[in-house]
Coordinates of C-alpha atoms in Angstrom, one line a residue:
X1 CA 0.0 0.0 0.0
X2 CA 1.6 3.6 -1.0
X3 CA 1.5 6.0 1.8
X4 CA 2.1 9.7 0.8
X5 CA 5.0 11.1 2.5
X6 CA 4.7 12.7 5.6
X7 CA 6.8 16.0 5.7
X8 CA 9.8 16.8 7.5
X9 CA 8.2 18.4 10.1
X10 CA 5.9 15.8 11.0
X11 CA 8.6 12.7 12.0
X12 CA 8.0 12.4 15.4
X13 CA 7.4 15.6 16.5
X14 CA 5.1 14.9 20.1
X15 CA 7.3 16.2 22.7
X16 CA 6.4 17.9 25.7
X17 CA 8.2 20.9 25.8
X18 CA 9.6 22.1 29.2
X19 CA 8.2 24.8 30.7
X20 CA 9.9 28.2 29.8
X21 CA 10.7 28.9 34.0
X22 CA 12.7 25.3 33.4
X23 CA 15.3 26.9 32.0
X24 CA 17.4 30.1 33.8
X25 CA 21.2 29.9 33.9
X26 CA 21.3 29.0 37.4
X27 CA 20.4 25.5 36.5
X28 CA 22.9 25.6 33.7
X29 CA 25.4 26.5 35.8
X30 CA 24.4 23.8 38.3
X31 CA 24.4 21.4 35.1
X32 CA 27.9 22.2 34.0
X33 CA 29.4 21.7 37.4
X34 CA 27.7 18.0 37.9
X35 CA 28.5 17.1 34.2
X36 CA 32.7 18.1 35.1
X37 CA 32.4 16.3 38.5
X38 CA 30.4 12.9 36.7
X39 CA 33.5 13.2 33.8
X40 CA 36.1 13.0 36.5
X41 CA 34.8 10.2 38.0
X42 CA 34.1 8.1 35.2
X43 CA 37.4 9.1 33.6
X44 CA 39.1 5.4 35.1
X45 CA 36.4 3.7 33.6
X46 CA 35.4 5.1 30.1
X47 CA 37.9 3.0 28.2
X48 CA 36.7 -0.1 29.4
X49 CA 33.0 1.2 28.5
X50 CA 34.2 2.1 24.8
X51 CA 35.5 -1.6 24.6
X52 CA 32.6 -3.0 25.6
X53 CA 29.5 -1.5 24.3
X54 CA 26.3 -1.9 25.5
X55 CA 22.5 -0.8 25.8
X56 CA 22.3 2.8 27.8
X57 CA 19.9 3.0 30.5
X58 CA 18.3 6.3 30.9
X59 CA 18.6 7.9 34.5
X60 CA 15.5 8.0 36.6
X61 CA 14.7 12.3 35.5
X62 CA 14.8 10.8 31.6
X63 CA 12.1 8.3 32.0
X64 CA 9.8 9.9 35.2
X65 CA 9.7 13.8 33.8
X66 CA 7.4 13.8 30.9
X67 CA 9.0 17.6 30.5
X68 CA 12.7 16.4 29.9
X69 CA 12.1 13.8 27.1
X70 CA 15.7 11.3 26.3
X71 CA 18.6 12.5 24.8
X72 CA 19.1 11.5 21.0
X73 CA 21.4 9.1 22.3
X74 CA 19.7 7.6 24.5
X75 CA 18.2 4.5 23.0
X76 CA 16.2 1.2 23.7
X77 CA 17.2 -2.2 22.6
X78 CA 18.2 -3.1 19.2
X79 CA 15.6 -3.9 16.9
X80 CA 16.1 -7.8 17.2
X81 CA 15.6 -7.6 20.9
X82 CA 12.6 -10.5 21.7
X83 CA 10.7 -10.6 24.8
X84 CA 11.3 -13.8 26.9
X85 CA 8.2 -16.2 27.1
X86 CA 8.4 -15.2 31.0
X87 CA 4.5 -16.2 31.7
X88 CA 4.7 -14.0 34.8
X89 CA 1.1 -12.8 35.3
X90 CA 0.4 -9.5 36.4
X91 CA -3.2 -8.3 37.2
X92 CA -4.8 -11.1 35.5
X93 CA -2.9 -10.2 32.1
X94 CA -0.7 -13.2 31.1
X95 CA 2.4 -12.6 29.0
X96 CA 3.8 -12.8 25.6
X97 CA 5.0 -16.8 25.2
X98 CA 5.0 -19.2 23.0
X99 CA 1.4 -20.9 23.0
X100 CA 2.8 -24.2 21.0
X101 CA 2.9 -27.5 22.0
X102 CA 5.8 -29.3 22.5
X103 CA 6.4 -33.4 21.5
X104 CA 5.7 -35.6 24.3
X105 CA 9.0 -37.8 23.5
X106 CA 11.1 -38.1 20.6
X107 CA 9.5 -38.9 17.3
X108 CA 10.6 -40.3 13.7
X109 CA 8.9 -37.6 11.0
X110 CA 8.2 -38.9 7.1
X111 CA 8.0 -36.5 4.1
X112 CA 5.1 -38.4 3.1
X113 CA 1.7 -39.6 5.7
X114 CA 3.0 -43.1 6.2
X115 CA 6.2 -44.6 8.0
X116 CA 7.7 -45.7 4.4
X117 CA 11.2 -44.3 2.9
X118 CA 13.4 -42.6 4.5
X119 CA 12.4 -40.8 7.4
X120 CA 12.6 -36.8 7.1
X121 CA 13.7 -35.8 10.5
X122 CA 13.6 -37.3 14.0
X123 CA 12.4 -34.7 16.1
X124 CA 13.4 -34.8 20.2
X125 CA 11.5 -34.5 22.9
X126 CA 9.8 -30.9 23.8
X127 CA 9.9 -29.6 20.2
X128 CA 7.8 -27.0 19.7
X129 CA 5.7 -27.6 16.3
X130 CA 2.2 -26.0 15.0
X131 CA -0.3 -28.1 13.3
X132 CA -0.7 -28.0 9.8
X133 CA -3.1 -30.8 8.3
X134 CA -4.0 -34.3 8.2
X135 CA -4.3 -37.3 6.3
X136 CA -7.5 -39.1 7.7
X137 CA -6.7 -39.6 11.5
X138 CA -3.7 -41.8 11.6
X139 CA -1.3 -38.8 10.2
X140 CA -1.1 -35.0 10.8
X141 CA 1.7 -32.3 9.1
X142 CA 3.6 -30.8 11.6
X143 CA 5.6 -27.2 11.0
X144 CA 8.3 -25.8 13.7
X145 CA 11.0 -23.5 13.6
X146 CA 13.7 -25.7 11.8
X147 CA 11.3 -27.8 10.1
X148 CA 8.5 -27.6 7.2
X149 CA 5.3 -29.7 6.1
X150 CA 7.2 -33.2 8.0
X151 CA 4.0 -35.6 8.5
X152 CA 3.9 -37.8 11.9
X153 CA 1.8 -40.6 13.5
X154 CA -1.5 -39.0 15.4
X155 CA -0.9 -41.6 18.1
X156 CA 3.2 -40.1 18.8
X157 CA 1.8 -36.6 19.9
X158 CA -0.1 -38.4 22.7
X159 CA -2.6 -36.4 22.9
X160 CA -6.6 -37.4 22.6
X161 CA -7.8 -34.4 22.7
X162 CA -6.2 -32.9 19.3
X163 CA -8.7 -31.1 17.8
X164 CA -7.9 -32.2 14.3
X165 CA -11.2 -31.7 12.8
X166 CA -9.9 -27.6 12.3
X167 CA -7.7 -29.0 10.2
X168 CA -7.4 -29.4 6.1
X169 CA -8.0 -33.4 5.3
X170 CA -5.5 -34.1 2.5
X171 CA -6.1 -37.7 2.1
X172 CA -10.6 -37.9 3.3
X173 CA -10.8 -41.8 5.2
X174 CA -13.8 -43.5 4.5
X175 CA -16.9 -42.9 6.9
X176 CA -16.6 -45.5 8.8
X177 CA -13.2 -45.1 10.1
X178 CA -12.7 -44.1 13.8
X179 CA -10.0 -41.4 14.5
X180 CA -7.4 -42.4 17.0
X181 CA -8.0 -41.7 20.9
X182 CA -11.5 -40.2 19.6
X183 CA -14.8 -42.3 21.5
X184 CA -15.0 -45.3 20.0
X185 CA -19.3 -46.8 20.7
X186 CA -20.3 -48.2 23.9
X187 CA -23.0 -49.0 25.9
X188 CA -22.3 -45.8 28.5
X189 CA -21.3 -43.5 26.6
X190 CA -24.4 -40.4 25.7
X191 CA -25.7 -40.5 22.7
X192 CA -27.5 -37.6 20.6
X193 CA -30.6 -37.1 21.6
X194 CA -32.3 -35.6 18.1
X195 CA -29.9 -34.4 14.9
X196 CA -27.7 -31.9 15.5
X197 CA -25.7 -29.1 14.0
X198 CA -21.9 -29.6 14.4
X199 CA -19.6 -26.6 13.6
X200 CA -15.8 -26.2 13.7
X201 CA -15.6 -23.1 16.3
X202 CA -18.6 -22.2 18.5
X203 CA -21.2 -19.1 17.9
X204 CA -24.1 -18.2 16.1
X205 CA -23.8 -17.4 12.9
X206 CA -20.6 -19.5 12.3
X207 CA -20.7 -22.3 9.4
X208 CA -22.1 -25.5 9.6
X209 CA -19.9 -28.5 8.7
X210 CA -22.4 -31.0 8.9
X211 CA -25.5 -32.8 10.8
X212 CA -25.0 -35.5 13.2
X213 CA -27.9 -37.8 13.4
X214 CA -29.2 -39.0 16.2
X215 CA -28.1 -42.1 18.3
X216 CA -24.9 -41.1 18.0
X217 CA -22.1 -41.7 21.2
X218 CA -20.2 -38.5 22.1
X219 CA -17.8 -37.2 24.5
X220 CA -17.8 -33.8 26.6
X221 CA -14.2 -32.3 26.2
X222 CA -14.9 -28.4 27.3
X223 CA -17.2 -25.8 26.7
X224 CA -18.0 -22.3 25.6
X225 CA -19.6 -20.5 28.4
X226 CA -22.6 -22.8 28.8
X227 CA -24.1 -21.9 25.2
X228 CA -21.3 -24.3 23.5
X229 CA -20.0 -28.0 24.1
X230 CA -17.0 -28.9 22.5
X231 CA -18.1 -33.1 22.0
X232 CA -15.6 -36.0 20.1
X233 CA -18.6 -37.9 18.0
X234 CA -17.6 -41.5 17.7
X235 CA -17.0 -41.7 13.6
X236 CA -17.5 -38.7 13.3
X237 CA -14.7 -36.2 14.4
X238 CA -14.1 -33.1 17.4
X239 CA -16.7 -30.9 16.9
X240 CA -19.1 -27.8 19.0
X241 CA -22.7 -28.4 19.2
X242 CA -25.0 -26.3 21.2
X243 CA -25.6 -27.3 24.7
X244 CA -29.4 -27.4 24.0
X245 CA -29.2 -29.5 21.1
X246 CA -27.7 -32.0 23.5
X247 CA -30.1 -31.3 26.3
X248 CA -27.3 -30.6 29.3
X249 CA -27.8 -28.5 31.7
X250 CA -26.0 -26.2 33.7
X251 CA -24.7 -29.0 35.8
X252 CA -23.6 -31.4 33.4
X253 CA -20.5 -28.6 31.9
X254 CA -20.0 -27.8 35.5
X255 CA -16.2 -29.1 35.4
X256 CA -15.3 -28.6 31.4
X257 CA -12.8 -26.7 31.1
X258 CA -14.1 -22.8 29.9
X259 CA -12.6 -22.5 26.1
X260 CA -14.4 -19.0 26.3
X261 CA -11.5 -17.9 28.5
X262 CA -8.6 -15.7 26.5
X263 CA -5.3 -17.2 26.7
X264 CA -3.5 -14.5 24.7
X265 CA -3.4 -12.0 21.9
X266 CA -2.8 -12.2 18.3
X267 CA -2.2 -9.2 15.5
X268 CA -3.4 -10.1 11.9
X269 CA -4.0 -8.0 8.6
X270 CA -7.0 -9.3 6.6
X271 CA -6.4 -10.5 3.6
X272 CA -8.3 -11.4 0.2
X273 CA -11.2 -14.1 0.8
X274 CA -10.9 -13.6 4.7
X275 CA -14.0 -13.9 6.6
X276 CA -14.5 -13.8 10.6
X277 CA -15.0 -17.3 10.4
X278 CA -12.0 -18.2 8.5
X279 CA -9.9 -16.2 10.7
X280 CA -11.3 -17.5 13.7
X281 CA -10.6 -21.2 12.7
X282 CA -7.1 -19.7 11.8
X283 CA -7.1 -17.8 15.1
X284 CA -8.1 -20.6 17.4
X285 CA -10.2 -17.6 18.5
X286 CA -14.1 -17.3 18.0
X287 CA -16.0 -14.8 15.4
X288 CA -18.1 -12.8 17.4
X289 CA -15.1 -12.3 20.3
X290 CA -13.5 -10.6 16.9
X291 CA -16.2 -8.9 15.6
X292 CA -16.8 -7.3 19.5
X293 CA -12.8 -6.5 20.3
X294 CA -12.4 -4.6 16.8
X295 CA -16.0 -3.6 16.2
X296 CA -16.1 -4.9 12.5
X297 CA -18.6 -7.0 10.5
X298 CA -18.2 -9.3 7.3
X299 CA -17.4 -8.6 4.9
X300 CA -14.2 -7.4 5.7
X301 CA -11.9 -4.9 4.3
X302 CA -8.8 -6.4 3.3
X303 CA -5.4 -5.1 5.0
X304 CA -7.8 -4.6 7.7
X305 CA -5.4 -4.5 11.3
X306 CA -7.0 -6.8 13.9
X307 CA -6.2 -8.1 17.1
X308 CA -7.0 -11.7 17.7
X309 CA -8.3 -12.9 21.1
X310 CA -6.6 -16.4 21.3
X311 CA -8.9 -19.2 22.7
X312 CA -8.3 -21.7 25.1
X313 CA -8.5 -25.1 23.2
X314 CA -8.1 -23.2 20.0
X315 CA -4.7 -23.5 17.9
X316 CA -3.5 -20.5 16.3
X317 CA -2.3 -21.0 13.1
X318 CA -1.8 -17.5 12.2
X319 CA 1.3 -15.6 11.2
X320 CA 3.4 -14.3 13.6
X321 CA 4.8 -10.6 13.1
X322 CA 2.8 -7.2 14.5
X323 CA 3.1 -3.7 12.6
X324 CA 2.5 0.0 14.0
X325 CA -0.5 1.6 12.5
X326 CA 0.3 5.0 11.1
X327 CA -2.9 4.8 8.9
X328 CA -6.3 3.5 8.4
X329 CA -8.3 2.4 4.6
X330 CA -7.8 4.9 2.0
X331 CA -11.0 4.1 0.5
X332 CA -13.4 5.8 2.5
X333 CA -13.6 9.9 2.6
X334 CA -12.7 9.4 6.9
X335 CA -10.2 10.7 9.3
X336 CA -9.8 9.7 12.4
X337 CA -9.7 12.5 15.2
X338 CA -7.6 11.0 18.5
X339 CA -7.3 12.6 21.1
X340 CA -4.6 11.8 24.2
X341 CA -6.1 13.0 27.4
X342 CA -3.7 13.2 30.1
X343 CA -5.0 16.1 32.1
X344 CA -7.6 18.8 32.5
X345 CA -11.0 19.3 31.7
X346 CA -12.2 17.9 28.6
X347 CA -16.5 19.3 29.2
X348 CA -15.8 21.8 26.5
X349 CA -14.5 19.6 24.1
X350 CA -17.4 17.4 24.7
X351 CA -20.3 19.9 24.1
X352 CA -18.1 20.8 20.9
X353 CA -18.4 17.4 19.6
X354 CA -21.9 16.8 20.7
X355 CA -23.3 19.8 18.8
X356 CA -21.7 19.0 15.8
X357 CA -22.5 15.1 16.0
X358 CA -18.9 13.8 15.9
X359 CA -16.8 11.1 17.9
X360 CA -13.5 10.4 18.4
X361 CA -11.2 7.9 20.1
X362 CA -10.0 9.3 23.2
X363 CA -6.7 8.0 24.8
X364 CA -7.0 8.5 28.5
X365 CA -4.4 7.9 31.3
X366 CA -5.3 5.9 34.2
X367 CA -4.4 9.0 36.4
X368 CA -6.7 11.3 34.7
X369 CA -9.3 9.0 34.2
X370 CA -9.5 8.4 38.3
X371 CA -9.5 12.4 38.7
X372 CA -12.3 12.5 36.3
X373 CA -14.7 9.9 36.7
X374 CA -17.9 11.2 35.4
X375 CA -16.5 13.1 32.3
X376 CA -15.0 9.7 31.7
X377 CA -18.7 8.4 31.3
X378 CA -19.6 10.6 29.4
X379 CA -17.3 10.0 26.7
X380 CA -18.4 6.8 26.4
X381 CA -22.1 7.7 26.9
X382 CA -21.7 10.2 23.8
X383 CA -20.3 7.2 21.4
X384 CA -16.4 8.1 21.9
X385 CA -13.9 5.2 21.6
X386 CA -11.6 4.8 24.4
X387 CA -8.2 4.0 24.2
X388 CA -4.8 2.9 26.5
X389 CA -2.5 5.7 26.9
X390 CA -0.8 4.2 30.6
X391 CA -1.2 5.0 34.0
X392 CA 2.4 7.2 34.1
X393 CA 2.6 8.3 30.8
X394 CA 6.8 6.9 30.6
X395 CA 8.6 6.6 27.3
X396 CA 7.9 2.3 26.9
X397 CA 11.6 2.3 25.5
X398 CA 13.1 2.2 28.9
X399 CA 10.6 -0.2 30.6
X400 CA 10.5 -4.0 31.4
X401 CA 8.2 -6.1 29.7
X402 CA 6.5 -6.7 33.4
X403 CA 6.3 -2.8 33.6
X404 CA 4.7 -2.0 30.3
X405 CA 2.0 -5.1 31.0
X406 CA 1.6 -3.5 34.2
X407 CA 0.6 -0.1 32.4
X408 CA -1.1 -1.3 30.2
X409 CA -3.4 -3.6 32.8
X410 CA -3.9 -1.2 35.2
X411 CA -5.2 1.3 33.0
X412 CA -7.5 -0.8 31.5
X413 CA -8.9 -2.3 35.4
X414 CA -9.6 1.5 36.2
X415 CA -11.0 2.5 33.0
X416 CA -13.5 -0.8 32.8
X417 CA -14.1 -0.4 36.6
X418 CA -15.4 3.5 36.0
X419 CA -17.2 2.7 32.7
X420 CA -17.8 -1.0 32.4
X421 CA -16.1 -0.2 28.6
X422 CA -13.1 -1.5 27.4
X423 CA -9.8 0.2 26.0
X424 CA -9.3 -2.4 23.7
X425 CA -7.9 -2.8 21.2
X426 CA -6.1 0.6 20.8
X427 CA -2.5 1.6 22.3
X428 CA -0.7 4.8 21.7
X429 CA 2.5 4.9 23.2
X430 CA 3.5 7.9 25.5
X431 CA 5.4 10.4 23.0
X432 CA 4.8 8.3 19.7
X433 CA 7.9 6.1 21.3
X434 CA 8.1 2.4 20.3
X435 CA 10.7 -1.1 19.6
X436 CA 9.6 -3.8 18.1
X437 CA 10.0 -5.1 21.6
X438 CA 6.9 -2.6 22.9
X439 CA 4.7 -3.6 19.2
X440 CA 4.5 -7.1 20.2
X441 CA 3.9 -6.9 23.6
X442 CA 1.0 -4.7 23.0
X443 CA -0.1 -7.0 20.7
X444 CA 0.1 -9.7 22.9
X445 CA -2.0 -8.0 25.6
X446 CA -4.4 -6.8 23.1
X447 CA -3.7 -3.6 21.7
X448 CA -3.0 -2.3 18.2
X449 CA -0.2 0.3 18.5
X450 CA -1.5 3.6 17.1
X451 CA 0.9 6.5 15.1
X452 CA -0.7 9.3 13.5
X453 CA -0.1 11.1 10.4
X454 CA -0.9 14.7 11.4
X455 CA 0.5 15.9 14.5
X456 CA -1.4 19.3 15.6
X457 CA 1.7 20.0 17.9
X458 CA -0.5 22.0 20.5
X459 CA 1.4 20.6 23.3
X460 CA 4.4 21.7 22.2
X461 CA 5.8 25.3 23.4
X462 CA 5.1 28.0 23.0
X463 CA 1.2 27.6 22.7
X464 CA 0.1 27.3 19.4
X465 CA -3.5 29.0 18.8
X466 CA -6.6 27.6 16.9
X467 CA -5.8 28.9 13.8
X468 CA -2.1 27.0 13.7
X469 CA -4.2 23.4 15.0
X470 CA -6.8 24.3 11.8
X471 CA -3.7 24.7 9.3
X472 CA -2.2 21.4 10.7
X473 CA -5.4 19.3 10.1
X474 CA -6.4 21.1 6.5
X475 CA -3.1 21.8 4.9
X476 CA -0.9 19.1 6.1
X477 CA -1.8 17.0 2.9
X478 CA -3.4 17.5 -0.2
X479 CA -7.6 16.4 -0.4
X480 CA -6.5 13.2 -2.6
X481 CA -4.6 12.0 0.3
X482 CA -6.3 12.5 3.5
X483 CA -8.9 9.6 3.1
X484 CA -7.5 7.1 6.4
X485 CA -5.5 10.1 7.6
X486 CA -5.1 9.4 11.6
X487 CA -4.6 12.9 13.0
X488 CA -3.1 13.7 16.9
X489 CA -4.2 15.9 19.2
X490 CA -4.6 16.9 22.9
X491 CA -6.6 17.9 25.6
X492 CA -7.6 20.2 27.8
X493 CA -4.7 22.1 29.7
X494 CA -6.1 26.0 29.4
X495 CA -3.3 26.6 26.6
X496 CA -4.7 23.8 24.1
X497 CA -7.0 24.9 21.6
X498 CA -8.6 21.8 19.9
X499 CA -12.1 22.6 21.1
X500 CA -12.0 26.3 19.6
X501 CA -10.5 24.8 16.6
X502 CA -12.3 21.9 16.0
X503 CA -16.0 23.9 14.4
X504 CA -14.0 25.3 11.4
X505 CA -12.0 22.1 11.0
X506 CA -15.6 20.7 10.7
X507 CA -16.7 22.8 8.6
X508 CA -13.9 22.7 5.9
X509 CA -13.8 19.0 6.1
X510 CA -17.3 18.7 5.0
X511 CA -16.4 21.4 2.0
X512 CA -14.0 18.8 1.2
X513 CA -16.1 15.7 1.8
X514 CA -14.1 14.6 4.3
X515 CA -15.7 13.5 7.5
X516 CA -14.2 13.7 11.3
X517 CA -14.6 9.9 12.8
X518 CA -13.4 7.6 15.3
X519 CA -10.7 5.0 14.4
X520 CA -13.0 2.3 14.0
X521 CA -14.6 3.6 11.1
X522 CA -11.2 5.1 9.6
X523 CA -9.7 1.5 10.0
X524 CA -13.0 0.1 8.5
X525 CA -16.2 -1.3 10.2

């Protein structure tokens, strides 16, 4: 997709500036003297430091003072840095890590399904591997990280509870055949009570693979709140029925395992043919948990960005990797107002947006958003999108992975515990600062990591009036390329002007055809 360049001045310009009392040259006097004593000390030890590079850690004033932003060289970690699959939980969050299985012992892998020829690998014990396909029952294609498309016995991943009907049959068995570990028919086992419909992930709405008649044995493996049962049909395959179709009852799922639970996070980019079904067989996720999260319906727009709630019992087959999203579809005449809300009081900007019947996604902090309760509710009760913009507002560069999950839950707890809403499943970073290390932890707990592509600058110093924020969002790109433009602003310090800017913004945008929205409609609904 072709982006139209963004110019010079708008390359990560978000900076608090200092205020203007910061600087007097008492304090630069003060600074000289403690940069000469620091070089004396370190003098002994610089040489070794030049021999040994390494990662710079800001000092505590870099990463608490919002007003002093880092150095330019002061940086995070590489770009290949990869969070560790810790699977420390904080807050009921669980981290990034590696939701594989692993091979119960070692096992002999064939390039073909059937233990002829020579064997393709043998694979030890605890290798990590993602499912592929299958050939009937007796054979599934296995993918890891130093193999491709090997094919094993079923019955060497000891595990009965594969859910192998999700994947592609290459080679179809006949009916009659029984897949291994699945129910076999006996005289105890339940049996459906009428015919019922069996689908391959759980939900109205979601395609029906086929009818099981009735008389047929089953077993109970988990279930999907208590609407869903997830039941291994003798003959027949692992499949979910609804729990009225089998008759149970509240009691009979009371110890199945919840598959309704969220394990973990995905990012994903539609692509051509996609539905929400498709992707949630993909997913291991469900289609209406990805329809809610990113408030989207089929069909979908391709290169769509989504965030995947991972299932428990589902296999994510998906591809890994996570993007920053700097704009939304280019098809549509929309552009997304944001808004990061880290202080004041933002009832003037509200009454500005209600009269002219616009919404926006607003990116609160946890700290404002516990000062302000009730102007909190009334974002959401006038249709605004919330979003995660932390509890302290630090540059994510310089934290741990437990500290940005911390951030990240704790703001969402307060927000959902003031609004009953959700800031899922939009991030913005404090100062537009991000690794590749902070992209796929977000993504991991849920969050799409938001850029812009007009900056307003009105937090920037000095203060910059109405008429500079309404040149930023007109002029800053020609009509032809603002469709999917995702513009930045702030509020509501006295000195920021949005809401006295914001009616003739409107008004020229609808000259242009161009409408203000929030950024699930300038992503696509």
């Amino acid at each position: 997709m072709e982006y139209p360049t963004l110019p010079p001045d708008q390359a990560k310009t978000h900076r608090h500036a200092p205020p203007a009392s910061a600087w007097s040259w008492q304090r630069v006097g003060l600074g000289v003297a403690i940069f000469a004593g620091a070089l004396l000390f370190l003098t002994p030890v610089l040489g070794q430091s030049f021999r040994h590079p390494r990662i710079i850690q800001p000092p505590p004033s870099y990463v608490n003072h919002p007003s002093h932003p880092p150095p330019a060289d002061v940086y995070a970690p590489p770009s290949d840095t990869v969070i560790p699959a810790t699977g420390v939980v904080l807050a009921d969050v669980i981290l990034a890590e590696d939701p594989r299985p692993t091979l119960p012992t070692t096992v002999t892998a064939y390039f073909a399904p059937a233990a002829t020829g020579s064997p393709a690998a043998v694979l030890p014990p605890a290798t990590r591997y993602s499912l592929v396909a299958r050939a009937g029952w007796a054979w599934v294609q296995l993918k890891g990280d130093t193999f491709e498309q090997v094919w094993v016995a079923t019955a060497d991943l000891a595990n009965p509870v594969l859910n192998l009907a999700v994947l592609p049959n290459l080679t179809p068995p006949p009916p009659s055949a029984f897949p291994p570990g699945m129910v076999q028919p006996n005289e105890t086992a339940p049996r459906t009570p009428a015919p019922v419909a069996a689908q391959l992930v759980p939900g109205t709405g979601q395609a029906v693979v086929l009818t099981i008649p009735a008389g047929e044995p089953y077993e109970l493996y988990g279930r999907n709140q208590q609407a869903w049962v997830q039941a291994d049909v003798a003959g027949y395959g692992i499949y979910w029925i609804a729990t009225a179709d089998l008759g149970l009852s509240e009691a009979d799922l009371g110890t199945l395992p919840n598959y309704a639970d969220v394990l973990g996070y995905a990012f994903y980019r539609v692509q051509a043919g996609d539905t929400l079904a498709s992707i949630a067989l993909a997913g291991g996720s469900d289609a209406t948990a990805i329809a809610t999260l990113n408030r989207i319906a089929d069909p979908l727009i391709v290169d769509r960005p989504l965030i995947i709630p991972i299932l428990a019992g589902g296999f994510n087959t998906l591809p890994s990797y996570v993007e920053i999203i700097k704009w939304g579809n280019r098809e549509q005449p929309y552009v997304a107002l944001t808004v990061d809300v880290e202080y004041g009081d933002v009832s003037y900007l509200l009454n500005v947006l209600r009269q002219h019947g616009v919404q926006a996604t607003m990116f609160v902090t946890a700290g404002w958003a516990q000062s302000n309760p009730d102007q909190l509710r009334q974002m959401v009760a006038d249709g605004h999108e919330l979003g995660n913009h932390t509890v302290t507002h630090r540059d994510f560069r310089f934290l741990s992975v437990e500290e940005m999950a911390w951030e990240l839950a704790e703001t969402e707890r307060i927000v959902h515990e003031i609004t009953g809403s959700t800031t899922r499943p939009y991030f913005r970073p404090p100062y537009g600062e991000y690794t590749p290390a902070v992209l796929q932890l977000a993504a991991s707990q849920g969050y799409l990591t938001l850029f812009w592509g007009i900056d307003t600058q009105d937090a920037l110093r000095p203060a910059k009036s109405p008429e500079f924020v309404y040149d930023r969002m007109v002029n800053s790109f020609a009509r032809e390329h603002m469709p999917g433009v995702i513009t930045l602003s702030h509020c509501c310090a006295a000195h920021l002007p949005l809401p006295d800017a914001l009616p003739a913004i409107i008004s020229t945008y609808q000259a242009l055809g161009l409408e203000l929205r929030p950024l699930s409609a300038v992503l696509g609904e």
